[in-house]
Short mmCIF file of C-alpha atoms and ligand atoms in Angstrom, two decimals:
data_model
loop_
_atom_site.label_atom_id
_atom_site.label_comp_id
_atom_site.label_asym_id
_atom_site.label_seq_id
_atom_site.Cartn_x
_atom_site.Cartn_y
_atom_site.Cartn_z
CA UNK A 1 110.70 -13.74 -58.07
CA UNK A 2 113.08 -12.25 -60.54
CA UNK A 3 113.77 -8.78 -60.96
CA UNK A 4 111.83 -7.09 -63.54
CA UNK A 5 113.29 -4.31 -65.45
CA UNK A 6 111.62 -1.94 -67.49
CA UNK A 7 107.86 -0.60 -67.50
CA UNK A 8 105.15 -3.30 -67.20
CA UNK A 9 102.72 -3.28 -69.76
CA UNK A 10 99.19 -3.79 -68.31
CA UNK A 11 97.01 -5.01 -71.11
CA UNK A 12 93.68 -5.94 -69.44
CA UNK A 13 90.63 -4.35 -70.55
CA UNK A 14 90.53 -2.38 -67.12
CA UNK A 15 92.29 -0.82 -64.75
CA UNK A 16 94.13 0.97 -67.50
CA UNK A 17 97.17 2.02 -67.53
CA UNK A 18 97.30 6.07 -65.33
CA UNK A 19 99.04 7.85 -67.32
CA UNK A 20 101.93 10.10 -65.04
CA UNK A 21 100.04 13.86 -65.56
CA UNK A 22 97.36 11.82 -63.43
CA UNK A 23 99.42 10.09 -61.46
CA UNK A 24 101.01 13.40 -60.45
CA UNK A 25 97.72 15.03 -59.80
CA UNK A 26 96.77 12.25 -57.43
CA UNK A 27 99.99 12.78 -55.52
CA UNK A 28 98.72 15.82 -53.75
CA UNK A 29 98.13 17.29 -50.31
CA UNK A 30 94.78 15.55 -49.52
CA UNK A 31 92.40 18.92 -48.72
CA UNK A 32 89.52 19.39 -46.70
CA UNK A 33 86.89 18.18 -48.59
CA UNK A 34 84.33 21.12 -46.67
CA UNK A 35 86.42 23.72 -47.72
CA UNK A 36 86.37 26.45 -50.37
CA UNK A 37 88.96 25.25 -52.76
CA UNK A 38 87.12 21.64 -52.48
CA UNK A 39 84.37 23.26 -53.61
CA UNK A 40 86.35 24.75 -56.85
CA UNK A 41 87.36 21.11 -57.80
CA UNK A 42 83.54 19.48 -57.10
CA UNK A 43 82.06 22.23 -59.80
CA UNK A 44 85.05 22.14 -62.43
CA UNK A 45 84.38 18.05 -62.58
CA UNK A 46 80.64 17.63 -62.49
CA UNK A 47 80.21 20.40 -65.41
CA UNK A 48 83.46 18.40 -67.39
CA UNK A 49 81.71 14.78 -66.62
CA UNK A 50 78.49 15.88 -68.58
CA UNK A 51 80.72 16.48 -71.46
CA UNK A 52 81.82 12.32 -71.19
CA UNK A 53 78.44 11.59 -70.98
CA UNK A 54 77.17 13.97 -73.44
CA UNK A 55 74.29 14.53 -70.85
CA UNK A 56 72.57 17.75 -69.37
CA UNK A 57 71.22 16.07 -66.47
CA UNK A 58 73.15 15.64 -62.97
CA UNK A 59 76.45 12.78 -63.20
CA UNK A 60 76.76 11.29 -59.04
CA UNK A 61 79.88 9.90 -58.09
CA UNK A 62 80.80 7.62 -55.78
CA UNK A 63 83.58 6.34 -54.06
CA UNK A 64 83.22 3.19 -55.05
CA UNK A 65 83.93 0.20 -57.86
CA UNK A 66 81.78 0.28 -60.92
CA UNK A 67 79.86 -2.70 -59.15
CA UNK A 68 78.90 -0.04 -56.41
CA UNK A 69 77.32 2.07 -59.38
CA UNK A 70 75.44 -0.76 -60.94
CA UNK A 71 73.94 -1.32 -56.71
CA UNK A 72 73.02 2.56 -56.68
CA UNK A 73 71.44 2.34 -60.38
CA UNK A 74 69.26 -0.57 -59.26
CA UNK A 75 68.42 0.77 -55.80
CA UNK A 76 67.46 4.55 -56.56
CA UNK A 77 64.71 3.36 -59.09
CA UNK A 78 63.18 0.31 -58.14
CA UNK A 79 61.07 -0.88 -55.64
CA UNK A 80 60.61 -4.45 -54.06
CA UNK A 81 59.48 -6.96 -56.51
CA UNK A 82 59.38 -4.63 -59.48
CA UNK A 83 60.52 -6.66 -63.00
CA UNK A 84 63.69 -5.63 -65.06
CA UNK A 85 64.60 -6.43 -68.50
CA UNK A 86 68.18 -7.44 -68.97
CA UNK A 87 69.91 -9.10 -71.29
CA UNK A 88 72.80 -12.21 -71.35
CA UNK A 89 75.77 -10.68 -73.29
CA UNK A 90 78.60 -12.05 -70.89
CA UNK A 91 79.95 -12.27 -67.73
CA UNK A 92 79.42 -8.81 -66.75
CA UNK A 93 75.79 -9.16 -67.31
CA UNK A 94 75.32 -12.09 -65.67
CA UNK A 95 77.08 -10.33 -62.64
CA UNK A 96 74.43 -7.37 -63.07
CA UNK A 97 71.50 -9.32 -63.21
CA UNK A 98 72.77 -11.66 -59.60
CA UNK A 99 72.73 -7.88 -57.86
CA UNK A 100 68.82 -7.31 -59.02
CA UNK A 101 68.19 -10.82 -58.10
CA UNK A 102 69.84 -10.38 -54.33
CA UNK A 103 67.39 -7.06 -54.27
CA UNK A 104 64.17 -9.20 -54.60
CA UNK A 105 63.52 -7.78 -58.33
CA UNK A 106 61.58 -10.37 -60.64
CA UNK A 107 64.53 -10.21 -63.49
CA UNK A 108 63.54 -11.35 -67.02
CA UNK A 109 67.32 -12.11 -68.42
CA UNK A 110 67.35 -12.82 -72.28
CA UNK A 111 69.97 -15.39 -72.98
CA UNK A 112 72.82 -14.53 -75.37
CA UNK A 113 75.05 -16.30 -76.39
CA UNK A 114 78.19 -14.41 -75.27
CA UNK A 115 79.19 -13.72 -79.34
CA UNK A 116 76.74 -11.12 -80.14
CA UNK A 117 75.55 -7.41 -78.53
CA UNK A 118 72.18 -6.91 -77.48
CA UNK A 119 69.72 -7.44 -79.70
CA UNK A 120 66.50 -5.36 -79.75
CA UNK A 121 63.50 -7.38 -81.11
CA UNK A 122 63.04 -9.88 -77.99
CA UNK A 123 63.34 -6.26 -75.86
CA UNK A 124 60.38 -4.71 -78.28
CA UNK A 125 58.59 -7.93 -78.15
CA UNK A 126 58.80 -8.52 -74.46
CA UNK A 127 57.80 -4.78 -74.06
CA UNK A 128 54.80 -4.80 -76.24
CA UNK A 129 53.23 -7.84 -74.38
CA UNK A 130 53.66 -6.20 -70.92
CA UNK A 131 50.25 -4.34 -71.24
CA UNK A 132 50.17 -3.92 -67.51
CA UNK A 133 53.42 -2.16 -67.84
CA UNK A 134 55.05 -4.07 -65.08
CA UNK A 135 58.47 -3.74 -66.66
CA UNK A 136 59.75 -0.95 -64.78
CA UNK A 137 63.69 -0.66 -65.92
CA UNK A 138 65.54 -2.55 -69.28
CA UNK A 139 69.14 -2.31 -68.35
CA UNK A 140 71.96 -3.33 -70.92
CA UNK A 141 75.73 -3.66 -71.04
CA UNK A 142 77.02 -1.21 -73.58
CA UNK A 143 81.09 -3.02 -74.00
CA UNK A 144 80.64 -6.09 -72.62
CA UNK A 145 84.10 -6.51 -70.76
CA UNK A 146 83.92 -10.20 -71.02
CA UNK A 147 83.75 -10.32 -74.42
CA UNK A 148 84.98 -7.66 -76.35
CA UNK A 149 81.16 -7.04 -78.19
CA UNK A 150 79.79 -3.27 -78.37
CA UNK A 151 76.03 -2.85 -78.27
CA UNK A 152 74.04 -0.40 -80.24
CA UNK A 153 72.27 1.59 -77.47
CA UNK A 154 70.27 3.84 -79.70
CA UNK A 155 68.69 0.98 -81.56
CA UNK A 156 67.81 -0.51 -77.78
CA UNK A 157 66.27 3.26 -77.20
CA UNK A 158 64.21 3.30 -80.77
CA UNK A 159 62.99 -0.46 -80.16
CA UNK A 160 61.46 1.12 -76.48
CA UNK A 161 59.89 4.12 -78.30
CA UNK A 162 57.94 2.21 -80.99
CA UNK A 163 56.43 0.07 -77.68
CA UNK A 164 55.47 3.25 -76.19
CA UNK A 165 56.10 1.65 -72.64
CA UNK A 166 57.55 3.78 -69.88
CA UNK A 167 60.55 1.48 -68.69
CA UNK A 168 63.68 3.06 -67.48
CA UNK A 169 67.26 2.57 -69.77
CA UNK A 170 69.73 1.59 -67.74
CA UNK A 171 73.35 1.40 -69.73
CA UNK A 172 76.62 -0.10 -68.19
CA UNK A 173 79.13 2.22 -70.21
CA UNK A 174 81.96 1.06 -67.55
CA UNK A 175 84.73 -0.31 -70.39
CA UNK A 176 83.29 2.21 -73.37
CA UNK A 177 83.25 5.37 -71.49
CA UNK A 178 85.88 8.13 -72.62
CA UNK A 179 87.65 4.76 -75.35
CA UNK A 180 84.05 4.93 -77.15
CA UNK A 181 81.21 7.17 -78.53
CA UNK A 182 78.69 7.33 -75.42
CA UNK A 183 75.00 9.65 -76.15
CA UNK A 184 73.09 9.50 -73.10
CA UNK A 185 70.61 12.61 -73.99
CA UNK A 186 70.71 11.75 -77.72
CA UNK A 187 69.95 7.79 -76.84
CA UNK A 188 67.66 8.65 -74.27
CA UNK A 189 68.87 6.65 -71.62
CA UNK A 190 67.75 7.19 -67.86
CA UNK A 191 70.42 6.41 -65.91
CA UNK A 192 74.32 5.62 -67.26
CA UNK A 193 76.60 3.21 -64.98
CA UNK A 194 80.06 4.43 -65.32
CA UNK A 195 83.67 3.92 -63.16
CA UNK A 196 87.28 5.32 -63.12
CA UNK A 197 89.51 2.68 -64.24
CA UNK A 198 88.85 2.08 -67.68
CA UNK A 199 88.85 4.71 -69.99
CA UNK A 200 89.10 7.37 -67.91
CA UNK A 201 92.34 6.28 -67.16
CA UNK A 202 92.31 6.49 -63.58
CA UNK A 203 93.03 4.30 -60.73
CA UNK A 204 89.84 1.89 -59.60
CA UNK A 205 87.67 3.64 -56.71
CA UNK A 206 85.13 6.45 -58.66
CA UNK A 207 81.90 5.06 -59.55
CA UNK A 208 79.36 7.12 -61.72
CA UNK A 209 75.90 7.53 -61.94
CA UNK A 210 74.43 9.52 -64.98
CA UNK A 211 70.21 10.95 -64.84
CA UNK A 212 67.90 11.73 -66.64
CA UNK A 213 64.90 13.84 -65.52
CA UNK A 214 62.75 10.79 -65.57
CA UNK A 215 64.78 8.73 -63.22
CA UNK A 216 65.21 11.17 -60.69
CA UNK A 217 61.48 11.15 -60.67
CA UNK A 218 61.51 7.63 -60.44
CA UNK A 219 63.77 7.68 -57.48
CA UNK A 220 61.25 9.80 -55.51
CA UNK A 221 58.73 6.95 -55.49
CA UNK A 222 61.65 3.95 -55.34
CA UNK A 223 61.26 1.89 -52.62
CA UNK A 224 64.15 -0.32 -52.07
CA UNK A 225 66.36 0.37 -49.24
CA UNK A 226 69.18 2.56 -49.39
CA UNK A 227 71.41 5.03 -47.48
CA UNK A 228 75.31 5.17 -48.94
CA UNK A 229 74.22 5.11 -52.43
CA UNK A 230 71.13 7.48 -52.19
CA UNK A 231 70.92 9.81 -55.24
CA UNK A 232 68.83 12.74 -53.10
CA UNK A 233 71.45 13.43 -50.42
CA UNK A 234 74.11 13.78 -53.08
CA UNK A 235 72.24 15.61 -55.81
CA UNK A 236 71.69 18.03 -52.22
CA UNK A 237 75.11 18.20 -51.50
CA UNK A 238 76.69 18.69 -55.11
CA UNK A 239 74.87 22.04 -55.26
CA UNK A 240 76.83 23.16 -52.98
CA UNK A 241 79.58 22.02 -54.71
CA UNK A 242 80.17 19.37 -51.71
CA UNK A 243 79.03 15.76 -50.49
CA UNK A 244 77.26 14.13 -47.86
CA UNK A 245 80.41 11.99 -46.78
CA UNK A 246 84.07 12.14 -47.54
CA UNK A 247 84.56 12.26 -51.35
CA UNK A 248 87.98 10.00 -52.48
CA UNK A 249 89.33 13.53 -52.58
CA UNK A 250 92.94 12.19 -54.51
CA UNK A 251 90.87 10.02 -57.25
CA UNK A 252 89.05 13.67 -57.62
CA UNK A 253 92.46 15.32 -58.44
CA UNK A 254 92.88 12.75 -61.05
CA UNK A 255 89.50 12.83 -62.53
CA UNK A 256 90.31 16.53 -62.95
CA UNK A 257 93.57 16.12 -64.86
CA UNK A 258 91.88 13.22 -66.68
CA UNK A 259 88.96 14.96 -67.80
CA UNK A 260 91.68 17.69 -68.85
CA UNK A 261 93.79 15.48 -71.15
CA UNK A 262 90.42 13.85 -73.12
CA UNK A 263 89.63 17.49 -73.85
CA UNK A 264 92.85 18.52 -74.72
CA UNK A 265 93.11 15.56 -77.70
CA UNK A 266 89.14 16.32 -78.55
CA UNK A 267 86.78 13.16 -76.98
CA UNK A 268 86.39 12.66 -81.21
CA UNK A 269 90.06 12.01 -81.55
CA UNK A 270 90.12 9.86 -78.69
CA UNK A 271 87.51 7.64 -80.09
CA UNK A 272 89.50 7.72 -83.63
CA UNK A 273 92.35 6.49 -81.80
CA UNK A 274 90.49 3.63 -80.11
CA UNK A 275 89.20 2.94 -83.45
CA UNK A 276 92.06 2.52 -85.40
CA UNK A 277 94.04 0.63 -82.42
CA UNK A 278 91.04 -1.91 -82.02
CA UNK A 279 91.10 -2.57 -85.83
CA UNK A 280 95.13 -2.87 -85.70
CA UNK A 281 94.64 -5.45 -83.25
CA UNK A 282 92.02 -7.44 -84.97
CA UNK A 283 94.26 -7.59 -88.24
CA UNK A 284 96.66 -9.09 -86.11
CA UNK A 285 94.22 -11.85 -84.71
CA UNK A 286 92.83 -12.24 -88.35
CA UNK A 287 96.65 -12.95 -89.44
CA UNK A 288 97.57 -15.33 -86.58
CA UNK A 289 94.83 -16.96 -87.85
CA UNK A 290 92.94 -16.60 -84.31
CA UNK A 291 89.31 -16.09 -84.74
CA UNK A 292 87.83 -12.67 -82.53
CA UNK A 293 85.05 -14.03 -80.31
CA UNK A 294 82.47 -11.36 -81.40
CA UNK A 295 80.65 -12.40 -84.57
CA UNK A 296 79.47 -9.43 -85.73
CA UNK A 297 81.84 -6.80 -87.30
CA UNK A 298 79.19 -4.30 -86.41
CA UNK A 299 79.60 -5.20 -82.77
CA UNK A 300 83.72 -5.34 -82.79
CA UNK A 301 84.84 -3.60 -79.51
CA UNK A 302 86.97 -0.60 -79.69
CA UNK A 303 88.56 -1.13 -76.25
CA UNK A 304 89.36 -4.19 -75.88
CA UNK A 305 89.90 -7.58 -78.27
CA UNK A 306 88.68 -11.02 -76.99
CA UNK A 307 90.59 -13.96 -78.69
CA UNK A 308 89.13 -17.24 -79.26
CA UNK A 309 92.14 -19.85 -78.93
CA UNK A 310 91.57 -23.58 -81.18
CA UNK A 311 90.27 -26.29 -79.12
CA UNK A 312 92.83 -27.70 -76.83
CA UNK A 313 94.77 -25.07 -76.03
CA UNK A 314 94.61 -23.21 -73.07
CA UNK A 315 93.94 -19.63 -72.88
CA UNK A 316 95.25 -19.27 -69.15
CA UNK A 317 98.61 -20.89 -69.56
CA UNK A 318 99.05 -18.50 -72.43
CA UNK A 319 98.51 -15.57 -70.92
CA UNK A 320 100.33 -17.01 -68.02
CA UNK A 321 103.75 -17.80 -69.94
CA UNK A 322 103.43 -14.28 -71.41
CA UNK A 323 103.17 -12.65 -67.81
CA UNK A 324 106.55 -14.53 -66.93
CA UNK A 325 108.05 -14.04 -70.32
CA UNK A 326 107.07 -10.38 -70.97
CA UNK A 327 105.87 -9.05 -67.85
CA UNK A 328 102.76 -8.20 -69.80
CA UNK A 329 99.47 -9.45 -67.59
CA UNK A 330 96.71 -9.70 -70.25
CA UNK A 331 92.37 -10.29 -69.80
CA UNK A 332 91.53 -13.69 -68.60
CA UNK A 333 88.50 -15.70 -69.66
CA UNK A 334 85.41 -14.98 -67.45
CA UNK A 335 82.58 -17.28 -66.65
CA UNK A 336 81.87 -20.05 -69.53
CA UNK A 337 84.69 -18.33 -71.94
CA UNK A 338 87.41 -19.43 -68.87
CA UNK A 339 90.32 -20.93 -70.31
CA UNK A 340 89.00 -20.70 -73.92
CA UNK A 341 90.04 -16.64 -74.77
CA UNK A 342 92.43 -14.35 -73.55
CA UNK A 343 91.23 -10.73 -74.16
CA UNK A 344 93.56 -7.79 -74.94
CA UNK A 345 93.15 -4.22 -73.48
CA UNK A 346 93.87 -1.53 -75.80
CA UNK A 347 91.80 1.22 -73.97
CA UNK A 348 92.71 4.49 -71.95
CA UNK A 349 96.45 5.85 -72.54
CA UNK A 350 97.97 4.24 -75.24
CA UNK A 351 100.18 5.01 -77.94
CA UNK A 352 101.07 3.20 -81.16
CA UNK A 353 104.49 1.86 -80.08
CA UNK A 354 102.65 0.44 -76.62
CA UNK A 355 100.01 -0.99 -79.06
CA UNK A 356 103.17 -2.84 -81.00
CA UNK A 357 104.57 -3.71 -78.02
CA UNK A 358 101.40 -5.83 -76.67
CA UNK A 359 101.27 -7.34 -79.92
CA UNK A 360 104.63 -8.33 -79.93
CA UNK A 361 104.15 -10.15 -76.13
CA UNK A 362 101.02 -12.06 -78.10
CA UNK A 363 103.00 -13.20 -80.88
CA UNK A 364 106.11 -13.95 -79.13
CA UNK A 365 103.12 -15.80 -76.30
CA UNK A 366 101.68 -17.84 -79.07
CA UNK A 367 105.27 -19.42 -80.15
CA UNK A 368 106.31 -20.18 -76.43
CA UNK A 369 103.07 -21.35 -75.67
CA UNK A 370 102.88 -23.80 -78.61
CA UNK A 371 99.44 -22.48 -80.07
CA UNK A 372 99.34 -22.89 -83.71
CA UNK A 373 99.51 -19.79 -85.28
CA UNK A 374 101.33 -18.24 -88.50
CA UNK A 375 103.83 -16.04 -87.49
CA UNK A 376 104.14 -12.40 -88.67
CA UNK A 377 100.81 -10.78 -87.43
CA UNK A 378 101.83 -7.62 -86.28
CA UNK A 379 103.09 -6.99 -89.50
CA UNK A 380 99.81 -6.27 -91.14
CA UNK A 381 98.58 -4.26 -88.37
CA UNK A 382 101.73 -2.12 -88.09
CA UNK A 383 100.95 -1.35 -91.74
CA UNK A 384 97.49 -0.37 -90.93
CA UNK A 385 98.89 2.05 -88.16
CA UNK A 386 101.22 3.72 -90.57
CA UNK A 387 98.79 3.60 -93.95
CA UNK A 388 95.67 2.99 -92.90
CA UNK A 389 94.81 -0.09 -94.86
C1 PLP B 401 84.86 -3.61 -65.08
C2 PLP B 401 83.40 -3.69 -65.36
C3 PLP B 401 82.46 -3.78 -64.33
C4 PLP B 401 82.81 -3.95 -62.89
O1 PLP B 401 83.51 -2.89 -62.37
P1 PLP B 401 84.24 -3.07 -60.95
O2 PLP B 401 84.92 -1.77 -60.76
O3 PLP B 401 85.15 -4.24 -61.09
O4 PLP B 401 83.20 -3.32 -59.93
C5 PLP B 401 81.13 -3.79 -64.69
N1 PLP B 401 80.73 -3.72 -65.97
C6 PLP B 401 81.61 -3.66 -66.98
C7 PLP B 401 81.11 -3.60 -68.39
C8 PLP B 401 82.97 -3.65 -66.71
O5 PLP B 401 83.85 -3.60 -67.71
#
């Protein structure tokens, strides 16, 4: 081991980096989480939370990783044997869909092929021919982690509607939550999977559950099994501004001072920033000559970049000479992309000069690493941060 110096630049697409302010809040005198001032902090977060979600309806968290959320989505709706819609966009979804398989649910996965976002018209058409309505949940990946592609929920949502059937919309918004534009009310989806250590900027350990109306319903008549992730006893206890067992009372803290800071730059300005940092980082990869795994400039993700390296070279030994080098650990490969992409973070708190920075660690990667490349990409997307073009 040699001794590092400096601040390490964590460039995964999740956990984030936490910025200090919530670092700070975190380091506080745990409190009793059935007291009064407990109570303060429960009320102040779940009325800021609908704000992330743009949603009316209750938000549930959960101590828990964003996997726990994606359980509790799945087990508060469904009952044994019920079929769910889902849909191959990566690794992420593929990790989904083994969880509703382990629960005994008849899953229907549309293959993808790990390139593109979720495409609509095999959902409509599968939809339309389930006349016995047997389809009780579609449930989608809105930034799929694994490979840097955003989906268009609303077109999902409008696709449902013209089918008239009564499925559920479950959305994964774990990597696009507080980095991208989220609508649950507006896109009409039942229940939104979220967690803390992506674009909320917090450490991992919160997992969220965002309802509609409709699914709460439909967790009245669910019948698989469930006790630590049950909705009911929550939605019970959160009125009182408590919960039914201890809260991660320090993560809460956070959350609080996190919430505070996407308000205080305006969520709109937060997603401009994402914006323009994402297409920075593309005009790098375009100048590298490095092709962006996502096909469709529609579907570029604004949190994170996944980059496509030419046959023959190794994506892991990359990223693994630049963790030595410049103490900078960046996305692996999951699944079938292993070894072929290395994906770059540029989600949560981040500032143009940390942007640079990561890009510099690529470039300065991509020589050590022998990949061919042409030299000087940052250069164009430092000129985008300053002008804009
Ligand atoms: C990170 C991530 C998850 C998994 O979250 P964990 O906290 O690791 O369980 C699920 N879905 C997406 C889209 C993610 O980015």
């Amino acid at each position: 081991m040699t001794a590092k110096s400096g601040r390490q630049f964590l460039q995964i697409p999740g956990p984030s980096n936490v910025p200090d302010q919530v670092l700070r809040a975190i380091n506080q005198p745990t409190i009793d989480h059935r007291g009064p001032e407990f109570q303060g902090l429960t009320n102040r977060i779940l009325v800021g939370l609908k704000k992330v979600f743009n949603c009316a309806g209750p938000v549930i968290i959960f101590p828990s990783s964003g996997t726990g959320s994606w359980e509790a989505a799945l087990v508060n709706t469904l009952s044994p044997g019920d079929s769910i819609l889902m849909v191959e966009t990566g690794q992420f979804a593929v990790l989904w869909r083994d969880i509703a398989l382990k629960f005994g649910l008849n899953v229907d996965f549309i293959p993808g092929d790990w390139r593109h976002g979720v495409d609509s018209e095999p959902i409509e058409a599968k939809l339309v021919a389930d006349k016995s309505h047997s389809i009780k949940a579609v449930a989608v990946v809105h930034n799929e982690t694994s490979t840097g592609v955003t989906s268009d929920i609303a077109a999902v949502r409008k696709a449902m509607d013209r089918t008239n059937h009564p499925a559920l919309l479950l959305v994964d918004v774990i990597s696009s939550l507080g980095s991208v534009d989220y609508r649950q009310d507006e896109w009409g989806v039942d229940v939104t999977i979220g967690g803390s250590q992506k674009g909320l900027m917090l450490p991992p350990g919160l997992g969220f559950n965002a309802l509609s109306d409709k699914a709460i319903k439909a967790s009245s008549k669910a019948g698989l099994p469930r006790s630590y992730w049950d909705w009911d006893a929550i939605l019970k206890a959160n009125q009182m501004g408590f919960f039914p067992y201890t809260p991660a009372t320090n993560l809460l803290f956070g959350l609080e001072e996190a919430l505070n800071m996407l308000f205080e730059e305006g969520l709109e300005n937060v997603f401009v920033r994402h914006a323009r940092f994402a297409e920075a980082t593309r005009r790098a990869v375009h100048a590298w000559g490095l092709e962006n795994l996502c096909l469709n400039p529609h579907e570029y993700s604004n949190s994170l970049t996944a980059v496509l390296l030419p046959e023959g070279h190794d994506a892991d030994t990359l990223r693994e000479l630049i963790l030595e080098h410049f103490d900078m650990p960046l996305g692996a490969g999951l699944g079938k992309v292993k070894g072929r992409i290395f994906r770059i973070g540029h989600l949560g708190w981040l500032n143009e000069l940390m942007l640079a920075g990561t890009l510099c660690g690529v470039e300065m990667g991509l020589g050590l690493a022998g990949v061919p490349f042409s030299p000087g990409g940052v250069q164009p997307a430092l000129s985008y941060l300053v002008h804009g073009e």
